[in-house]
Amino acid sequence: MSERTLEGCHVLIVEDEYMLAEELSLALNDAGAVVVGPAAALKDALSLIKSGEKVDAALIDVNLRGESAYAAADLLLDRQIPFVFTTGYDPRIIPEKYRQIPTCEKPVNLARVTSAIGRLVSS
Amino acid sequence: MREHGVIALVNVPIFLPGRVAYGVLQVDATRPRDFDDEDIAFLRTYAMVLGPVIDRFNKARDLAHTTERYRLIVQNARDYAIFLTDAEDRITDWLPGAEAVFGWSEPEALGQPAAIIFTPEDRRAGVPEEETELARRDGKAPNVRWHVRKDGQRVFIDGQTTALRRADGVVTGFMKIGQDVSERKKAEEATRGSEERLRLALESGHLATWDWDLASGKIEWSEEHFRLQGYEVGEVEPSYEAWLDRVHCEDRAEVLKALGNARDHGAAYRVEFRSPHPDGTVVWCSALGRFFYDEQGQATRMIGVMQDVSERRRWEAQQEVLVAELQHRTRNLMGVVRSVADKTIRTSADLTDFRERFSDRIDALARVQGLLSRLGDQERVAFDQLLDTELSAMNAHGKSIGLHGPRNVRLRSSTVQTLAMALHELATNAVKYGALGQADGALTISWRIELPASRGEPWLHIDWSETGVAMRADERPQGGGQGRELIERALPYQLGAKTTYALTPEGVHCTIALPVSASNQDGERTNVRADA
């Protein structure tokens, strides 16, 4: 399979669609990462971030069951944890404030997501 | 005078009444003589008598002149109908103007009641009598109404009836003078008609109008203009300030730019802005107007119309949301399809196996999309509908299936796809390995709704129970395959469902409990009872 570019890296997945969360988990596992979550709802994501569990990077779906995930994004920014947005909406709906955050449009290209996280973690 | 042989004379002044000097009475004599006191006294008396006589002659002459003048004026006043009636309102004098206006000749009119010039409806209503009564009482009565000519045509008369009285006050008749103003009246009515039409059109279209005199700063607003900006009609004096005050502050810059541009370049002023009302509502106004200029090119006036487009704006916003949702759903769906393909590949023996199972799952996904896309805004997919769609697709009807539960349990749209996929996997497995594939097998699906005790959401409890199945461990995929994963992991993860999945000696027994649409708390439900 792919190279284990994320060996030992703890990656939080926030994604409400089970199958997509599963797929991402598998891809990240294959790249050597330890998956944190996945979380399907904002409150689960927030409590995972606050729980003190090791998180090196995160993958956040902008929309969770009709709820926006920006609260989780803000918490990660506070804690200086790098993350990537995924979205099924037009990326232009993402507020100006998060312009520097890398964004992957759905359906996500697993290799691209993995390498985007890899870049975040290494920088 | 001497040539005429006048030798002696005497002059006596003549005074008109009021001691107005009129002239001199001169008496001449051809023989020398004196005028004694008696002569003087006679002449003085004579002159005194002469004064009033002359005065009366003067007056009579003036009167004759005046009467002649009036007669001329009255006879030549063709635009004015003038006639007199007696105490019974019968025509006694019919002047040429009356003939010109009403068409009756003098011989025809004389002796007729004045009512002949009134319209039939006015005659029936007693208007002619009312009018003379009023003139009798007040001396005058206005007569401003449509009348009728001899030929039946209508003429609009602006006139007056005056009572004629003797010195002792007894009314001897009436004088009627009126002007034919039909043309003016028709023009007025036409104008009023077109104004009325315009007003009605503006009202029907809920179009507000304004007319702004830039020199004086005075603005006229239609009633709708007040309403569109959240003012009671007449609540404020229309002004630039009152208008701008009810333009949303975030929209002001754009609106003022459009206004300035229209004024400076003679372009149409076309802008949409929000108008915040004191009651908290916000109305979207669409305004269209233009400036008018004097010879020097100075803007002097601005006129325009404005319309409430809130509804259109709402639709646009809603459509935007729908398009974004559709995009979101489609993209997610593509992800799901990819994931389904991936998982099917992992568990397929060969490509033939893959093709069969993959197309089966894609069909199930397509059926769900079909159900969802047919929904209106407030509609929800019902559980029994979803179940029916899935069982029909599996050709499972007619087999030994018992369905027990209320109809029309409305599902949250976000849960429909995952739940449908789970039901599909259960049904597929039942056909392949379980109750729907074996002669002695039976499937019972029962469901009920649990309403929240106080706060919270209603829950749907589903029980899928297969019996009479000869379990062959070798055939059934390990752990139930994708169906089991969906039920045990996907439903709890994605829908917050509580699920169980067990392989009993009789067959599969599965329970699913998931929150459903809050709209299930009201409304009636009938039960599905379909035992085969």
mmCIF file with all atom_site columns, N, CA and C in Angstrom, chain B residues 87-107:
data_model
loop_
_atom_site.group_PDB
_atom_site.id
_atom_site.type_symbol
_atom_site.label_atom_id
_atom_site.label_alt_id
_atom_site.label_comp_id
_atom_site.label_asym_id
_atom_site.label_entity_id
_atom_site.label_seq_id
_atom_site.pdbx_PDB_ins_code
_atom_site.Cartn_x
_atom_site.Cartn_y
_atom_site.Cartn_z
_atom_site.occupancy
_atom_site.B_iso_or_equiv
_atom_site.pdbx_formal_charge
_atom_site.auth_seq_id
_atom_site.auth_comp_id
_atom_site.auth_asym_id
_atom_site.auth_atom_id
_atom_site.pdbx_PDB_model_num
ATOM 1  N N  . ALA B 1 87  ? -93.500 81.083 -11.022 1.00 0.00 ? 87  ALA B N  1
ATOM 2  C CA . ALA B 1 87  ? -93.504 80.532 -9.669  1.00 0.00 ? 87  ALA B CA 1
ATOM 3  C C  . ALA B 1 87  ? -93.704 79.021 -9.691  1.00 0.00 ? 87  ALA B C  1
ATOM 4  N N  . GLU B 1 88  ? -94.366 78.510 -10.763 1.00 0.00 ? 88  GLU B N  1
ATOM 5  C CA . GLU B 1 88  ? -94.565 77.050 -10.867 1.00 0.00 ? 88  GLU B CA 1
ATOM 6  C C  . GLU B 1 88  ? -93.425 76.392 -11.641 1.00 0.00 ? 88  GLU B C  1
ATOM 7  N N  . ASP B 1 89  ? -92.369 77.184 -11.900 1.00 0.00 ? 89  ASP B N  1
ATOM 8  C CA . ASP B 1 89  ? -91.184 76.686 -12.608 1.00 0.00 ? 89  ASP B CA 1
ATOM 9  C C  . ASP B 1 89  ? -91.477 76.320 -14.057 1.00 0.00 ? 89  ASP B C  1
ATOM 10 N N  . ARG B 1 90  ? -92.432 77.059 -14.665 1.00 0.00 ? 90  ARG B N  1
ATOM 11 C CA . ARG B 1 90  ? -92.679 76.883 -16.095 1.00 0.00 ? 90  ARG B CA 1
ATOM 12 C C  . ARG B 1 90  ? -91.915 77.971 -16.835 1.00 0.00 ? 90  ARG B C  1
ATOM 13 N N  . ILE B 1 91  ? -91.361 77.607 -17.987 1.00 0.00 ? 91  ILE B N  1
ATOM 14 C CA . ILE B 1 91  ? -90.467 78.516 -18.694 1.00 0.00 ? 91  ILE B CA 1
ATOM 15 C C  . ILE B 1 91  ? -91.243 79.706 -19.273 1.00 0.00 ? 91  ILE B C  1
ATOM 16 N N  . THR B 1 92  ? -90.771 80.898 -18.929 1.00 0.00 ? 92  THR B N  1
ATOM 17 C CA . THR B 1 92  ? -91.414 82.112 -19.434 1.00 0.00 ? 92  THR B CA 1
ATOM 18 C C  . THR B 1 92  ? -90.507 82.856 -20.411 1.00 0.00 ? 92  THR B C  1
ATOM 19 N N  . ASP B 1 93  ? -89.232 82.787 -20.239 1.00 0.00 ? 93  ASP B N  1
ATOM 20 C CA . ASP B 1 93  ? -88.277 83.461 -21.117 1.00 0.00 ? 93  ASP B CA 1
ATOM 21 C C  . ASP B 1 93  ? -87.190 82.453 -21.474 1.00 0.00 ? 93  ASP B C  1
ATOM 22 N N  . TRP B 1 94  ? -86.926 82.289 -22.739 1.00 0.00 ? 94  TRP B N  1
ATOM 23 C CA . TRP B 1 94  ? -85.954 81.271 -23.205 1.00 0.00 ? 94  TRP B CA 1
ATOM 24 C C  . TRP B 1 94  ? -85.001 81.981 -24.123 1.00 0.00 ? 94  TRP B C  1
ATOM 25 N N  . LEU B 1 95  ? -83.804 82.263 -23.653 1.00 0.00 ? 95  LEU B N  1
ATOM 26 C CA . LEU B 1 95  ? -82.875 83.081 -24.412 1.00 0.00 ? 95  LEU B CA 1
ATOM 27 C C  . LEU B 1 95  ? -82.070 82.213 -25.385 1.00 0.00 ? 95  LEU B C  1
ATOM 28 N N  . PRO B 1 96  ? -81.478 82.870 -26.388 1.00 0.00 ? 96  PRO B N  1
ATOM 29 C CA . PRO B 1 96  ? -80.786 82.100 -27.434 1.00 0.00 ? 96  PRO B CA 1
ATOM 30 C C  . PRO B 1 96  ? -79.726 81.144 -26.885 1.00 0.00 ? 96  PRO B C  1
ATOM 31 N N  . GLY B 1 97  ? -79.031 81.550 -25.811 1.00 0.00 ? 97  GLY B N  1
ATOM 32 C CA . GLY B 1 97  ? -78.011 80.662 -25.227 1.00 0.00 ? 97  GLY B CA 1
ATOM 33 C C  . GLY B 1 97  ? -78.631 79.359 -24.761 1.00 0.00 ? 97  GLY B C  1
ATOM 34 N N  . ALA B 1 98  ? -79.848 79.462 -24.206 1.00 0.00 ? 98  ALA B N  1
ATOM 35 C CA . ALA B 1 98  ? -80.529 78.264 -23.725 1.00 0.00 ? 98  ALA B CA 1
ATOM 36 C C  . ALA B 1 98  ? -80.848 77.348 -24.898 1.00 0.00 ? 98  ALA B C  1
ATOM 37 N N  . GLU B 1 99  ? -81.261 77.961 -26.008 1.00 0.00 ? 99  GLU B N  1
ATOM 38 C CA . GLU B 1 99  ? -81.570 77.164 -27.194 1.00 0.00 ? 99  GLU B CA 1
ATOM 39 C C  . GLU B 1 99  ? -80.308 76.453 -27.699 1.00 0.00 ? 99  GLU B C  1
ATOM 40 N N  . ALA B 1 100 ? -79.197 77.233 -27.709 1.00 0.00 ? 100 ALA B N  1
ATOM 41 C CA . ALA B 1 100 ? -77.939 76.656 -28.193 1.00 0.00 ? 100 ALA B CA 1
ATOM 42 C C  . ALA B 1 100 ? -77.498 75.485 -27.318 1.00 0.00 ? 100 ALA B C  1
ATOM 43 N N  . VAL B 1 101 ? -77.660 75.616 -26.024 1.00 0.00 ? 101 VAL B N  1
ATOM 44 C CA . VAL B 1 101 ? -77.164 74.583 -25.113 1.00 0.00 ? 101 VAL B CA 1
ATOM 45 C C  . VAL B 1 101 ? -78.105 73.382 -25.063 1.00 0.00 ? 101 VAL B C  1
ATOM 46 N N  . PHE B 1 102 ? -79.451 73.663 -24.989 1.00 0.00 ? 102 PHE B N  1
ATOM 47 C CA . PHE B 1 102 ? -80.379 72.553 -24.762 1.00 0.00 ? 102 PHE B CA 1
ATOM 48 C C  . PHE B 1 102 ? -81.097 72.063 -26.024 1.00 0.00 ? 102 PHE B C  1
ATOM 49 N N  . GLY B 1 103 ? -80.996 72.839 -27.121 1.00 0.00 ? 103 GLY B N  1
ATOM 50 C CA . GLY B 1 103 ? -81.561 72.357 -28.371 1.00 0.00 ? 103 GLY B CA 1
ATOM 51 C C  . GLY B 1 103 ? -83.033 72.682 -28.586 1.00 0.00 ? 103 GLY B C  1
ATOM 52 N N  . TRP B 1 104 ? -83.759 73.045 -27.528 1.00 0.00 ? 104 TRP B N  1
ATOM 53 C CA . TRP B 1 104 ? -85.170 73.413 -27.689 1.00 0.00 ? 104 TRP B CA 1
ATOM 54 C C  . TRP B 1 104 ? -85.248 74.835 -28.230 1.00 0.00 ? 104 TRP B C  1
ATOM 55 N N  . SER B 1 105 ? -86.167 75.092 -29.222 1.00 0.00 ? 105 SER B N  1
ATOM 56 C CA . SER B 1 105 ? -86.344 76.463 -29.702 1.00 0.00 ? 105 SER B CA 1
ATOM 57 C C  . SER B 1 105 ? -87.211 77.216 -28.693 1.00 0.00 ? 105 SER B C  1
ATOM 58 N N  . GLU B 1 106 ? -87.257 78.529 -28.862 1.00 0.00 ? 106 GLU B N  1
ATOM 59 C CA . GLU B 1 106 ? -88.020 79.328 -27.890 1.00 0.00 ? 106 GLU B CA 1
ATOM 60 C C  . GLU B 1 106 ? -89.500 78.922 -27.860 1.00 0.00 ? 106 GLU B C  1
ATOM 61 N N  . PRO B 1 107 ? -90.147 78.792 -29.032 1.00 0.00 ? 107 PRO B N  1
ATOM 62 C CA . PRO B 1 107 ? -91.580 78.399 -28.997 1.00 0.00 ? 107 PRO B CA 1
ATOM 63 C C  . PRO B 1 107 ? -91.787 77.038 -28.337 1.00 0.00 ? 107 PRO B C  1
#
